[in-house]
Coordinates of C-alpha atoms in Angstrom, one line a residue:
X18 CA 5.8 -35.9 -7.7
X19 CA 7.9 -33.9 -10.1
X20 CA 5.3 -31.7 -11.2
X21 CA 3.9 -31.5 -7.9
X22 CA 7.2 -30.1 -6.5
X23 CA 7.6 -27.5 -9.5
X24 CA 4.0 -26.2 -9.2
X25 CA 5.0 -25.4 -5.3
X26 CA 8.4 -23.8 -6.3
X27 CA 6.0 -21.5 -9.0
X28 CA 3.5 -21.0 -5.9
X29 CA 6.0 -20.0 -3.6
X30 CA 8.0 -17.7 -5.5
X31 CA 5.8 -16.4 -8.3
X32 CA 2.5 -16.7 -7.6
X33 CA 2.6 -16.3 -3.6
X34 CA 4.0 -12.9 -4.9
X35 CA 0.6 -12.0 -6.9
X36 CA -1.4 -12.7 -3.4
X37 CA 0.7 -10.0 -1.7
X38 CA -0.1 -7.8 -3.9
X39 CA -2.4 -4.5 -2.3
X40 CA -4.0 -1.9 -4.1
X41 CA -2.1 0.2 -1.6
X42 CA 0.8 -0.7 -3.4
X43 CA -0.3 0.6 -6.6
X44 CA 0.8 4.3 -5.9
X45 CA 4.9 4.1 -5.5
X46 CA 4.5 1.2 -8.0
X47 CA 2.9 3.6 -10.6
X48 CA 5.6 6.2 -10.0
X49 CA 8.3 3.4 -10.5
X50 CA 6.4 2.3 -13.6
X51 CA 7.0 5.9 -14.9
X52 CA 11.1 5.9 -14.6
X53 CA 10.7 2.5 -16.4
X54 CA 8.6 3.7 -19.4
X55 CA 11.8 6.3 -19.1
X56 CA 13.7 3.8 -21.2
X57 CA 11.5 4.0 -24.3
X58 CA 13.7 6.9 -25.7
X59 CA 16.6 5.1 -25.4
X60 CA 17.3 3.6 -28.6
X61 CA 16.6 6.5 -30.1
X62 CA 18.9 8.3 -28.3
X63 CA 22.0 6.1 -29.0
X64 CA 20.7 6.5 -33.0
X65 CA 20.1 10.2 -32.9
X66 CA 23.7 10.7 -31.2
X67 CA 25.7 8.1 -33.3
X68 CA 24.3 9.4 -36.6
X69 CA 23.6 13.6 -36.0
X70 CA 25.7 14.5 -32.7
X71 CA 29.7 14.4 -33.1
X72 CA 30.1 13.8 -29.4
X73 CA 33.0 11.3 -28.6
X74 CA 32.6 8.3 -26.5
X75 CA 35.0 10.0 -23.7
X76 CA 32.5 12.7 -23.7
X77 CA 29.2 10.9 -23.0
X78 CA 31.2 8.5 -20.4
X79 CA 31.6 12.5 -18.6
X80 CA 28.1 13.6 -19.6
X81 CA 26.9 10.6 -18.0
X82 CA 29.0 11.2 -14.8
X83 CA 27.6 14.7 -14.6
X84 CA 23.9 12.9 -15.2
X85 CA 24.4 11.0 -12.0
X86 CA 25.7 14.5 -9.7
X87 CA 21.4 14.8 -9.5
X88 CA 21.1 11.2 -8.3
X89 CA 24.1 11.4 -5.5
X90 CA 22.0 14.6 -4.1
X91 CA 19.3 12.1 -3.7
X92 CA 19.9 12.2 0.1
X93 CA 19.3 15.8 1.0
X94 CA 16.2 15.3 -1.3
X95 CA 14.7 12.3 0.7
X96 CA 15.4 14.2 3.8
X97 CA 13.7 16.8 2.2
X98 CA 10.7 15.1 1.4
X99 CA 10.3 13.8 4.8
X100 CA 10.3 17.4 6.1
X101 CA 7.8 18.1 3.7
X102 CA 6.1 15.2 3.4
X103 CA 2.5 16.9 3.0
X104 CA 3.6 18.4 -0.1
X105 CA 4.9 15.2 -2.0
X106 CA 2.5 15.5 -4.5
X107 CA 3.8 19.6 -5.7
X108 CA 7.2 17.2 -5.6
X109 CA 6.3 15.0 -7.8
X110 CA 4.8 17.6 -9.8
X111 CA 8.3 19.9 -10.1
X112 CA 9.6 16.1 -11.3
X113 CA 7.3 15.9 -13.9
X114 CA 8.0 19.3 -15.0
X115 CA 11.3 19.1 -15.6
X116 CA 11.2 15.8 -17.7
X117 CA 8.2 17.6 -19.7
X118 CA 11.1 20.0 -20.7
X119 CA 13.7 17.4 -21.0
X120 CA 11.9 15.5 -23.5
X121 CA 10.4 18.6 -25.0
X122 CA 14.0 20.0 -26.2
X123 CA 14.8 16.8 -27.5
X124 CA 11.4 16.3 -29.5
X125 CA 12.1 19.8 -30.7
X126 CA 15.5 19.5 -31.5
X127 CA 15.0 15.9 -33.9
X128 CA 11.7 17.2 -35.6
X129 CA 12.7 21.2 -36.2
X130 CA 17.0 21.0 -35.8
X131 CA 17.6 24.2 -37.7
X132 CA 15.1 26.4 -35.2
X133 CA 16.9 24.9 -32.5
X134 CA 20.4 25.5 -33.7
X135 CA 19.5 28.7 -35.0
X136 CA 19.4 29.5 -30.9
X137 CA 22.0 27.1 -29.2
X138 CA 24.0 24.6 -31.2
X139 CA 22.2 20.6 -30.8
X140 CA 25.1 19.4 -28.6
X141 CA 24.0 21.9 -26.3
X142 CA 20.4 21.4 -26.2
X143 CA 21.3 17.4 -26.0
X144 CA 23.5 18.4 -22.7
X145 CA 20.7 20.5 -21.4
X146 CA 18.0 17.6 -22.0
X147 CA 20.3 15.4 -20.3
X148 CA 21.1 16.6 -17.0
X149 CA 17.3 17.7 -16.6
X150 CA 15.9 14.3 -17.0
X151 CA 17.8 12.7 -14.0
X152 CA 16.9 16.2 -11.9
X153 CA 13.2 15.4 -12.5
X154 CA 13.5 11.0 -11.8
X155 CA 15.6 12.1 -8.1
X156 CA 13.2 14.4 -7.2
X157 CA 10.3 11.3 -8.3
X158 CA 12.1 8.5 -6.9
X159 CA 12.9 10.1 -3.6
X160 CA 9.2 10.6 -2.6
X161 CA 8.3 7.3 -4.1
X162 CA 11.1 5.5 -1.9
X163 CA 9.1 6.8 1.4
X164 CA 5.7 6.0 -0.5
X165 CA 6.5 2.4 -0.7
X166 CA 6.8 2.4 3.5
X167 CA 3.1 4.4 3.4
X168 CA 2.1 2.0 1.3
X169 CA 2.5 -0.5 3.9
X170 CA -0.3 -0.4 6.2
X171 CA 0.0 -0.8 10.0
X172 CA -3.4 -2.3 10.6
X173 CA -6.0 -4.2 8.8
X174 CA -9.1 -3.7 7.2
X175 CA -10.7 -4.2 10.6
X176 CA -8.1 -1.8 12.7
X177 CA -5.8 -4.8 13.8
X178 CA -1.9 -3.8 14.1
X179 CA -0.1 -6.2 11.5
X180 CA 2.9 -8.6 13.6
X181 CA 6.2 -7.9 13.0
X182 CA 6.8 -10.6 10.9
X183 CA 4.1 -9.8 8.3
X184 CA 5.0 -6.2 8.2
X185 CA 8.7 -7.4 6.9
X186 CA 7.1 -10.1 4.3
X187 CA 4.9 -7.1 3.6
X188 CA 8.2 -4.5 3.1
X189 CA 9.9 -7.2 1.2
X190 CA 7.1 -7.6 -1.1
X191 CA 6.7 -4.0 -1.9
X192 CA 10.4 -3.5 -2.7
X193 CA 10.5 -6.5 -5.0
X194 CA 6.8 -5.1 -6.7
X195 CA 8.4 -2.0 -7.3
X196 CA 11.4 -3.7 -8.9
X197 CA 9.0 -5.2 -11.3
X198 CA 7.6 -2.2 -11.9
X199 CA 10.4 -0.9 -13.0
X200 CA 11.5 -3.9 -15.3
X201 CA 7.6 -4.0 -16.2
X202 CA 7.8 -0.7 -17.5
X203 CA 10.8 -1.2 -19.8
X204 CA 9.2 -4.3 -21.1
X205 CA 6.4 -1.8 -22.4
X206 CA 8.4 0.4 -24.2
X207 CA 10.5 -2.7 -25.5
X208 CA 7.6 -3.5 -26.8
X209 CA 7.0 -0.2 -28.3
X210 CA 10.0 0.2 -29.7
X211 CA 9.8 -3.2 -31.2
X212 CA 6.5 -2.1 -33.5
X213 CA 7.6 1.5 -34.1
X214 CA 10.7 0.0 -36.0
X215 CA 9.2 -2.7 -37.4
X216 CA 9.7 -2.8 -41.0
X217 CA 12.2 0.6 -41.0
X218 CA 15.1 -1.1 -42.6
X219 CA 15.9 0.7 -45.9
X220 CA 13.6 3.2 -44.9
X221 CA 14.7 7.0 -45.9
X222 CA 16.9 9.1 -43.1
X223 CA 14.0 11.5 -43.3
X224 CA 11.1 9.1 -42.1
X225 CA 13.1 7.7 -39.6
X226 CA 13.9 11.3 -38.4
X227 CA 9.9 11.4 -38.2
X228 CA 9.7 8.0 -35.7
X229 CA 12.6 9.7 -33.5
X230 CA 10.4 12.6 -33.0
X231 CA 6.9 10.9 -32.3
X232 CA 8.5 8.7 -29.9
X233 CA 9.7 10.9 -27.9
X234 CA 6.3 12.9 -28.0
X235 CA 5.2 9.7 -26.9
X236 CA 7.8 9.8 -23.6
X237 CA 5.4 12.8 -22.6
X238 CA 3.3 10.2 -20.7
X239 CA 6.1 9.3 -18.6
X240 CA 5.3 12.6 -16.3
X241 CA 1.6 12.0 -16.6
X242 CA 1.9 8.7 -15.0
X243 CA 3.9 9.4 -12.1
X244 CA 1.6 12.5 -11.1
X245 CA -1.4 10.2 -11.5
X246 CA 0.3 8.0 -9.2
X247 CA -0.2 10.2 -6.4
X248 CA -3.5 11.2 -7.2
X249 CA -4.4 7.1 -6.6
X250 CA -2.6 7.8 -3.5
X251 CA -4.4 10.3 -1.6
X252 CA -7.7 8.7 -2.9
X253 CA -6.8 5.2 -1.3
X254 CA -6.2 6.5 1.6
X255 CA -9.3 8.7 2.0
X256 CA -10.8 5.2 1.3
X257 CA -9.0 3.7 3.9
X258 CA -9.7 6.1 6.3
X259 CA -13.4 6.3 5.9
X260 CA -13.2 2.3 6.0
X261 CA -12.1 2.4 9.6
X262 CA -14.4 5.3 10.8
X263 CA -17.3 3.0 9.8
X264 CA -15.5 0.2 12.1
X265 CA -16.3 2.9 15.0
X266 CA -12.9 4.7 15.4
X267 CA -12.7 8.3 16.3
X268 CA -11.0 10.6 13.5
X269 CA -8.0 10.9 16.0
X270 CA -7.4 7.5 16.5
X271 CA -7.8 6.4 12.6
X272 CA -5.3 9.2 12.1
X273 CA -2.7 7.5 14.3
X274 CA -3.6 4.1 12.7
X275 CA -2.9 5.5 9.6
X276 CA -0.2 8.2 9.6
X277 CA 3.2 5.8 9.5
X278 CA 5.2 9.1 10.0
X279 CA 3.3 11.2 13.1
X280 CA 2.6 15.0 13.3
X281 CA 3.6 15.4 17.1
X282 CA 6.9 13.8 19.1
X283 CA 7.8 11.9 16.5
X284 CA 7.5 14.6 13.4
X285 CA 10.6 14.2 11.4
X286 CA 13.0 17.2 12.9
X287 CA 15.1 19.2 10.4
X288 CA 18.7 17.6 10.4
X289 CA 21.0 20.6 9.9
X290 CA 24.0 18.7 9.4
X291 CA 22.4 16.7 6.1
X292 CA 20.7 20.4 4.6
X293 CA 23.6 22.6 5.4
X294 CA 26.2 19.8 4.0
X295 CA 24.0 19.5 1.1
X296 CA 24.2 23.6 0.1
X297 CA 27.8 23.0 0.5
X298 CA 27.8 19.9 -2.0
X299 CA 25.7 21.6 -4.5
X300 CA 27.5 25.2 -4.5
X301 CA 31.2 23.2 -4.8
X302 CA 29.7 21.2 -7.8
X303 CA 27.9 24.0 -9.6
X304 CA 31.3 26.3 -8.9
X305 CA 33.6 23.6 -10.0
X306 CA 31.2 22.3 -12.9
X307 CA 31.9 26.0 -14.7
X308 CA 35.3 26.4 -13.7
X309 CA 36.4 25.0 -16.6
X310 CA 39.6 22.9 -14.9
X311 CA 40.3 19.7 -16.6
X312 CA 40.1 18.0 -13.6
X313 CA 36.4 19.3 -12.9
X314 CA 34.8 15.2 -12.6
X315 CA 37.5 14.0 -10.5
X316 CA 37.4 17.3 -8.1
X317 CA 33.5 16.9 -7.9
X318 CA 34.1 13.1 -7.3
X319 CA 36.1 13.6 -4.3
X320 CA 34.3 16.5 -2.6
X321 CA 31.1 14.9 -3.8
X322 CA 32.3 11.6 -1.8
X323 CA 33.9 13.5 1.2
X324 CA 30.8 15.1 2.0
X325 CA 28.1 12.4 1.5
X326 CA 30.5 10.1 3.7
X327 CA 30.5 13.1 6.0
X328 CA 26.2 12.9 5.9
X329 CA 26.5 9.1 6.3
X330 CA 28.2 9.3 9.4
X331 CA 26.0 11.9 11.0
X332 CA 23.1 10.0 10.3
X333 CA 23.9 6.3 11.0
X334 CA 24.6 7.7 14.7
X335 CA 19.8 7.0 14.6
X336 CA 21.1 3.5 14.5
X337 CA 22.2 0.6 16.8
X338 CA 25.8 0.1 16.8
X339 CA 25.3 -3.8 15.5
X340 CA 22.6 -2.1 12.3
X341 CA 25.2 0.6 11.5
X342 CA 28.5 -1.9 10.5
X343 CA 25.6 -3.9 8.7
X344 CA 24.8 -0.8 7.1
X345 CA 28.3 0.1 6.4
X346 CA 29.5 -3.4 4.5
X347 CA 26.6 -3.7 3.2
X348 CA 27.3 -0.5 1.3
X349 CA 30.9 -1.2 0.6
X350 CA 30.2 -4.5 -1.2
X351 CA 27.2 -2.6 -3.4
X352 CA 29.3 1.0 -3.9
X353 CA 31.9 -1.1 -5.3
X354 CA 29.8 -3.9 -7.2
X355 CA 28.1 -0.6 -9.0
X356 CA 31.3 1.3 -9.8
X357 CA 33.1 -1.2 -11.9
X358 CA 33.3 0.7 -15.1
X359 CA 31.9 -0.2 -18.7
X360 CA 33.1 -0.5 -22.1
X361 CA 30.9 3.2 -23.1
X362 CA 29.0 3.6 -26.2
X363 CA 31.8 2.4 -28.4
X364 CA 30.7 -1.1 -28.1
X365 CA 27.0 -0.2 -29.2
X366 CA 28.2 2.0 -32.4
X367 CA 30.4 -1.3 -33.1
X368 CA 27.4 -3.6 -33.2
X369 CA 25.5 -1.2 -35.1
X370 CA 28.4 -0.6 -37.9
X371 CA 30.0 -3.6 -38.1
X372 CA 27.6 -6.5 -37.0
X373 CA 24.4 -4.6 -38.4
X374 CA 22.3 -4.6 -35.9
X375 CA 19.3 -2.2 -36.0
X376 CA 16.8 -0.1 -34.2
X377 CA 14.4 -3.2 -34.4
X378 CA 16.7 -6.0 -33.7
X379 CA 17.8 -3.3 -30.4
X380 CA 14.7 -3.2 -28.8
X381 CA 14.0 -7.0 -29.3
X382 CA 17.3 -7.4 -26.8
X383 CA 15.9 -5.0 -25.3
X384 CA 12.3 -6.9 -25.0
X385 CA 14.1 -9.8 -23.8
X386 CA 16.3 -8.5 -21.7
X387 CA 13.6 -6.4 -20.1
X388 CA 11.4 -9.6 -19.9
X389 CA 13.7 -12.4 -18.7
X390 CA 15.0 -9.7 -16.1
X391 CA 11.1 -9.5 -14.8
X392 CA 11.2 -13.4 -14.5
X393 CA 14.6 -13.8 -12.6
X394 CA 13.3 -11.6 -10.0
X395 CA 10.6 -13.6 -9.4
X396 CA 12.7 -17.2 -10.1
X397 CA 15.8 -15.7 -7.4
X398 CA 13.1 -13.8 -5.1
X399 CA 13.6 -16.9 -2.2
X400 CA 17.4 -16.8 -3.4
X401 CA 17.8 -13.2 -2.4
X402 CA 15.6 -13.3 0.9
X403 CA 17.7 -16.4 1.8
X404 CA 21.6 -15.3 1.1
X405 CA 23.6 -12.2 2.3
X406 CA 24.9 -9.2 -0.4
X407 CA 27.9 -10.4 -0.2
X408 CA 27.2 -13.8 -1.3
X409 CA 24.6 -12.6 -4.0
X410 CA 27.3 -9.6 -5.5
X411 CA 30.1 -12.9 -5.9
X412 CA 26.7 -14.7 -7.6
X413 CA 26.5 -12.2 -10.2
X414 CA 30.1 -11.4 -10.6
X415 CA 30.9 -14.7 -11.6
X416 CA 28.3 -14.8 -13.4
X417 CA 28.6 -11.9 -15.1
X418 CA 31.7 -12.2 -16.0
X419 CA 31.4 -15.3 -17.9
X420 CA 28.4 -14.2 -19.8
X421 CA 31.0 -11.2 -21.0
X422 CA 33.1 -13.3 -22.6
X423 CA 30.4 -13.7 -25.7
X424 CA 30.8 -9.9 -26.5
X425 CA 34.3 -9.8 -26.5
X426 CA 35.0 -13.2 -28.5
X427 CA 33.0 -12.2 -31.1
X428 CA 35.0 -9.0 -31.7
X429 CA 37.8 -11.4 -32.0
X430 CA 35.4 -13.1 -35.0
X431 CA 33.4 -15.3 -32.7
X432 CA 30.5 -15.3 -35.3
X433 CA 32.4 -15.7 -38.3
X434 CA 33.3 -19.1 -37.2
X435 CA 30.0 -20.0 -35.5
X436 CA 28.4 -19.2 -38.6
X437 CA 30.7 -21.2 -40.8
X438 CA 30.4 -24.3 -38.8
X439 CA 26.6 -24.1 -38.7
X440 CA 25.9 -22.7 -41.7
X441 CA 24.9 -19.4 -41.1
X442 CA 22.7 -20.3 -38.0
X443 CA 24.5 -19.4 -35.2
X444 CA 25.8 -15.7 -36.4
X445 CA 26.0 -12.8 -34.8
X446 CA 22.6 -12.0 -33.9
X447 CA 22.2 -15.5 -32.4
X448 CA 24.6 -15.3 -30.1
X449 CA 23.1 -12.0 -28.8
X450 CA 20.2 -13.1 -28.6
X451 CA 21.4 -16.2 -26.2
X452 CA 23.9 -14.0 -24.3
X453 CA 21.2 -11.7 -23.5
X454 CA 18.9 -14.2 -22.4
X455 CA 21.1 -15.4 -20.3
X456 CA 22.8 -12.6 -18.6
X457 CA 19.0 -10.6 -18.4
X458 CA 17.5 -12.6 -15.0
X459 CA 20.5 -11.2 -13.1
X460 CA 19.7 -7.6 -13.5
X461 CA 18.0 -6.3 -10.4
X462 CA 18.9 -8.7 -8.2
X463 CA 21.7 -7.6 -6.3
X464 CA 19.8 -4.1 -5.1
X465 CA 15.9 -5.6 -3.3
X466 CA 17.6 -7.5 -0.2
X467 CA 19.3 -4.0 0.4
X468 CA 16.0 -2.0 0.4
X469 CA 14.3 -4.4 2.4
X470 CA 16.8 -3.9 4.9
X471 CA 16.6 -0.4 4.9
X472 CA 12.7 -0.6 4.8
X473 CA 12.6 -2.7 7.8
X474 CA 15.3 -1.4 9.7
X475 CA 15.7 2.4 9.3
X476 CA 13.7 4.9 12.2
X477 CA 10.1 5.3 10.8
X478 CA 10.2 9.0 10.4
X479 CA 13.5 8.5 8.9
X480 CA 12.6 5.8 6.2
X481 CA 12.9 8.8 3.1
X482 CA 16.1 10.0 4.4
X483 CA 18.1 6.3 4.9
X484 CA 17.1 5.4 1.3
X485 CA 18.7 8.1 0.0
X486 CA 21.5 7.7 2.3
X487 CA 22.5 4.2 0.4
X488 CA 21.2 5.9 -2.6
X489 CA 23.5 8.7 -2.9
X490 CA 26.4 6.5 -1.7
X491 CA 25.8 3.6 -3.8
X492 CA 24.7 6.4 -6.9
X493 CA 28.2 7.7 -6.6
X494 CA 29.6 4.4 -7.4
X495 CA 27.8 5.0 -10.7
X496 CA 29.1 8.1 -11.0
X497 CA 32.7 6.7 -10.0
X498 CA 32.0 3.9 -12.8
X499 CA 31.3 6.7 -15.3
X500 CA 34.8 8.3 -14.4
X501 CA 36.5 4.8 -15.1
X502 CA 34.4 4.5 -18.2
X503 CA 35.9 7.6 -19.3
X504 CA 39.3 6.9 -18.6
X505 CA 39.6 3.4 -20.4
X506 CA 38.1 5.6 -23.4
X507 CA 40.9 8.0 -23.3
X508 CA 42.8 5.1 -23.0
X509 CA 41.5 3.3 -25.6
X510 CA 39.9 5.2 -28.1
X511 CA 37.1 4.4 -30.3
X512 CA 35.4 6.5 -32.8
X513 CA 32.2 5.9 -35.1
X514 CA 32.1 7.5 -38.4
X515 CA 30.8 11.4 -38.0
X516 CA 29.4 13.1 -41.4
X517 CA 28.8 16.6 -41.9
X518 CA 25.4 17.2 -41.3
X519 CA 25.3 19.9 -44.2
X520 CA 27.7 18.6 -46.8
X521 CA 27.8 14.3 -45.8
X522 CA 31.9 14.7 -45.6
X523 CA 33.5 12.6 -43.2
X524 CA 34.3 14.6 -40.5
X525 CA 35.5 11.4 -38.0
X526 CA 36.8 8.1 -39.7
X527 CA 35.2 4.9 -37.7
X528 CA 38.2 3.2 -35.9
X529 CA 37.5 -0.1 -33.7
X530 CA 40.8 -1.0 -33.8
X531 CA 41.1 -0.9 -29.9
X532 CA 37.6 -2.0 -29.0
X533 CA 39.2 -5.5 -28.1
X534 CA 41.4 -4.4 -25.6
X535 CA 38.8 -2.1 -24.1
X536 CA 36.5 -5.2 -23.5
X537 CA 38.8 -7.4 -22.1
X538 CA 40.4 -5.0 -19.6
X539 CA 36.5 -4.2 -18.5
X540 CA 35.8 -7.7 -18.4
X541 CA 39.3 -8.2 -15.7
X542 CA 37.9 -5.7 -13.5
X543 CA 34.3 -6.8 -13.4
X544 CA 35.8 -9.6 -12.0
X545 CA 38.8 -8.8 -9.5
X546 CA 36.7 -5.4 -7.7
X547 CA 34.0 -6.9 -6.2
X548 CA 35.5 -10.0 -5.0
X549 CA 38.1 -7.8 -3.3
X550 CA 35.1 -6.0 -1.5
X551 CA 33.9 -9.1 -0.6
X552 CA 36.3 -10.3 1.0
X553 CA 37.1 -6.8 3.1
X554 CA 33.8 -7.7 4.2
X555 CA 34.5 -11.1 5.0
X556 CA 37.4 -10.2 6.8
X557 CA 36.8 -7.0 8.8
X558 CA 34.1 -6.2 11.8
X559 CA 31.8 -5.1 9.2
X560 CA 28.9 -7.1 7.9
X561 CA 26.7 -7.3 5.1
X562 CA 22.9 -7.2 5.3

């Protein structure tokens, strides 16, 4: 009876999933897949910045908020690609291109550095490869967000409209697939990562200078994938088309059948409102970016925020009045479950300095992390259908929050004694390794009862434009959480050693010294700031999805 019961749990929420599956999925899911290979230059990044790039840890927590200004834009660019919704695939195309260059300047800058810096100094070229990538993945993931709704069909193979209830097993199904694709793809270049470092301890600084470059050279199929993706796209549904002409539909009728956004009444209509405040946000943020004032993130911050609450409420006016405070907590709990902020790369460079871990033993947590996040998808898929936000965001809070406290013991010599007591089996790595595996399955979770929401629920010709409504809003928590991340560095500083590149003097001594305090008072807010938006959820007329 016991196995009997645990093959139905895998059948229901694993396997049931593989049944769902449509090749007219395939598409969005390939153009997901592409933003997950983006992780594959990853470790090399964090390597390559640690060890050649004197940037301090306050400066990449703000070159990481000015990273996400492309992905809080996200709205005006899904209501651009429903206006121009023909032309997705010259979108995806401008995408591709500009994460081509992106990964281009940083394959040029690792294998030929003194060509490079002969023209702009590296920390430049790393800033400029930077904030292109996440230009080129917004403009990609906007027109794959409204993909994932075509994707959907309304009628079957023999012209039949789908019921309601199938078509929101069907939307739920494609967000969660294109979550795995995602996760899928960064368990590929864990993968990767894993053999290209195999064997590189000890190995000279100019070889592994060698693997930095040919990886990213490798990251040049990231574009190549997404733009295949809608290649498959137009070709699937030239198949599907022709399938239903042979059932004996006219063109015009197969058209309608087909089309899920309509060229007539129900065309998407240019909102003014979202395009002009969208100039606006882009002009302040470029004016304030080179103004040079100090407080050039926080004044972006609160314009950016003012005017994409200003867009929300505009647009949420398309929906009933019991939808739109569902929208509304449902965004408060996730804006506020996304901007509590992290610890920075300081905690990285201390685990690479002081508990020696490497570019291999890296991208094995990153293997596992990648993988075990893939299964609790599919092992919490009937958990998330089944529970609100709001009781999913305390889930992982908790959660979370315990599975911190690892990290920040073994600052405080965790390890030491675990390897003492045990002889040197449980050490450092081990306990990474468990904490990893542990923490990995809550990932993604909080973010696919959300987009089915929004998948089901939104306008049909606005479906592009409401996912990058919750996008933008939900992306400028990140970018908020990049600001906090910044301020507990300037707070608490922590700096990695930093040789001339030239003459190998020490230019920056390595001081962990306030590391500790930095991971507890992280670990404090993870916990207390989205609790406190749950309950503002609980207790106010606003709901959560």
């Amino acid at each position: 009876m016991k196995l009997t019961g645990f093959y139905e749990w895998i059948d229901r929420n694993i396997l049931s999933l593989g049944r769902e599956m449509r090749l007219s999925y395939l598409p969005p899911l390939m153009v997901y897949m592409a933003y997950g290979i983006s992780g594959l230059t990853g470790i090399v990044g964090t390597f390559f910045v640690k060890d050649y790039l004197g940037l301090s840890a306050s400066f990449l927590a703000a070159l990481g908020f000015w990273a996400g200004i492309p992905w809080a834009l996200k709205m005006p660019i899904g209501h651009t690609v429903d206006l121009l919704w023909r032309w997705k695939s010259w979108l995806v195309g401008l995408g591709a291109g500009l994460l081509a260059v992106s990964l281009g300047i940083m394959a040029a800058l690792i294998g030929n550095r003194e060509a490079m810096t002969a023209m702009l100094s590296a920390e430049v070229w790393f800033v400029m490869s930077a904030l292109l990538a996440p230009i080129g993945y917004v403009i990609q993931d906007a027109v794959a967000d409204a993909m994932t709704v075509e994707a959907v069909p309304r009628v079957d193979e023999k012209g039949q409209p789908f019921d309601e209830p199938t078509r929101k097993l069907m939307h739920t199904t494609m967000q969660t697939l294109g979550r795995v694709a995602i996760v899928g793809g960064g368990i590929l270049v864990a993968m990767i990562n894993v053999y290209v470092f195999s064997g590189t301890e000890g190995l000279p600084q100019a070889e592994l200078v060698r693997l930095y470059k040919q990886v990213y050279l490798m990251a040049l199929a990231i574009p190549f994938v997404s733009v295949l993706g809608v290649g498959v796209a137009w070709m699937l549904q030239r198949r599907h088309k022709a399938a239903l002409i042979q059932q004996g539909f006219s063109r015009a009728q197969v058209e309608e059948m087909v089309n899920v956004r309509g060229d007539g009444s129900d065309a998407t209509k240019p909102n003014w409102w979202i395009l002009g405040g969208s100039v606006a946000f882009a002009l302040f943020t470029v004016t304030v970016g080179f103004g040079g004032s100090s407080y050039s993130e926080e004044i972006v911050f609160v314009g950016s925020m003012a005017i994409v609450l200003f867009l929300m409420a505009r647009l949420v006016r398309e929906l009933e009045p019991d939808k739109r405070l569902t929208l509304v907590g449902t965004a408060v709990v996730v804006f506020i479950f996304r901007a509590i902020p992290g610890t920075g790369p300081g905690t990285t460079w201390w685990m690479i300095d002081q508990l020696q871990f490497d570019q291999q033993f890296l991208s094995i947590l990153s293997l596992i992390g990648s993988t075990l996040t893939l299964a609790g998808m599919f092992i919490f898929r009937r958990f998330m259908a089944e529970r609100s936000i709001a009781y999913v965001v305390g889930f992982l809070t908790v959660i979370g929050t315990v599975l911190t406290l690892p990290v920040v013991s073994m600052y405080y010599g965790l390890h030491e004694w675990t390897a003492r007591m045990t002889g040197g089996f449980v050490d450092a790595r081990f306990i990474a390794l468990i904490d990893t595996a542990l923490e990995s399955p809550l990932g993604q979770i909080s973010m696919i009862p959300m987009l089915a929401w929004i998948a089901n629920s939104a306008p049909p010709n606005l479906k592009a434009t409401f996912f990058a409504v919750m996008a933008s809003f939900t992306n400028l928590a990140l970018s908020l959480s990049q600001l906090g991340t910044k301020y507990l560095n300037d707070v608490y500083v922590v700096t990695r050693e930093v040789k001339d590149v030239a003459t190998g003097a020490i230019q920056t001594p390595a001081d962990y010294s306030h590391l500790g305090s930095l991971l507890i008072v992280q670990l404090l807010l993870g916990l207390a700031l989205p609790l406190a938006a749950i309950v503002f959820a609980k207790v106010t007329r606003f709901k959560s999805a």
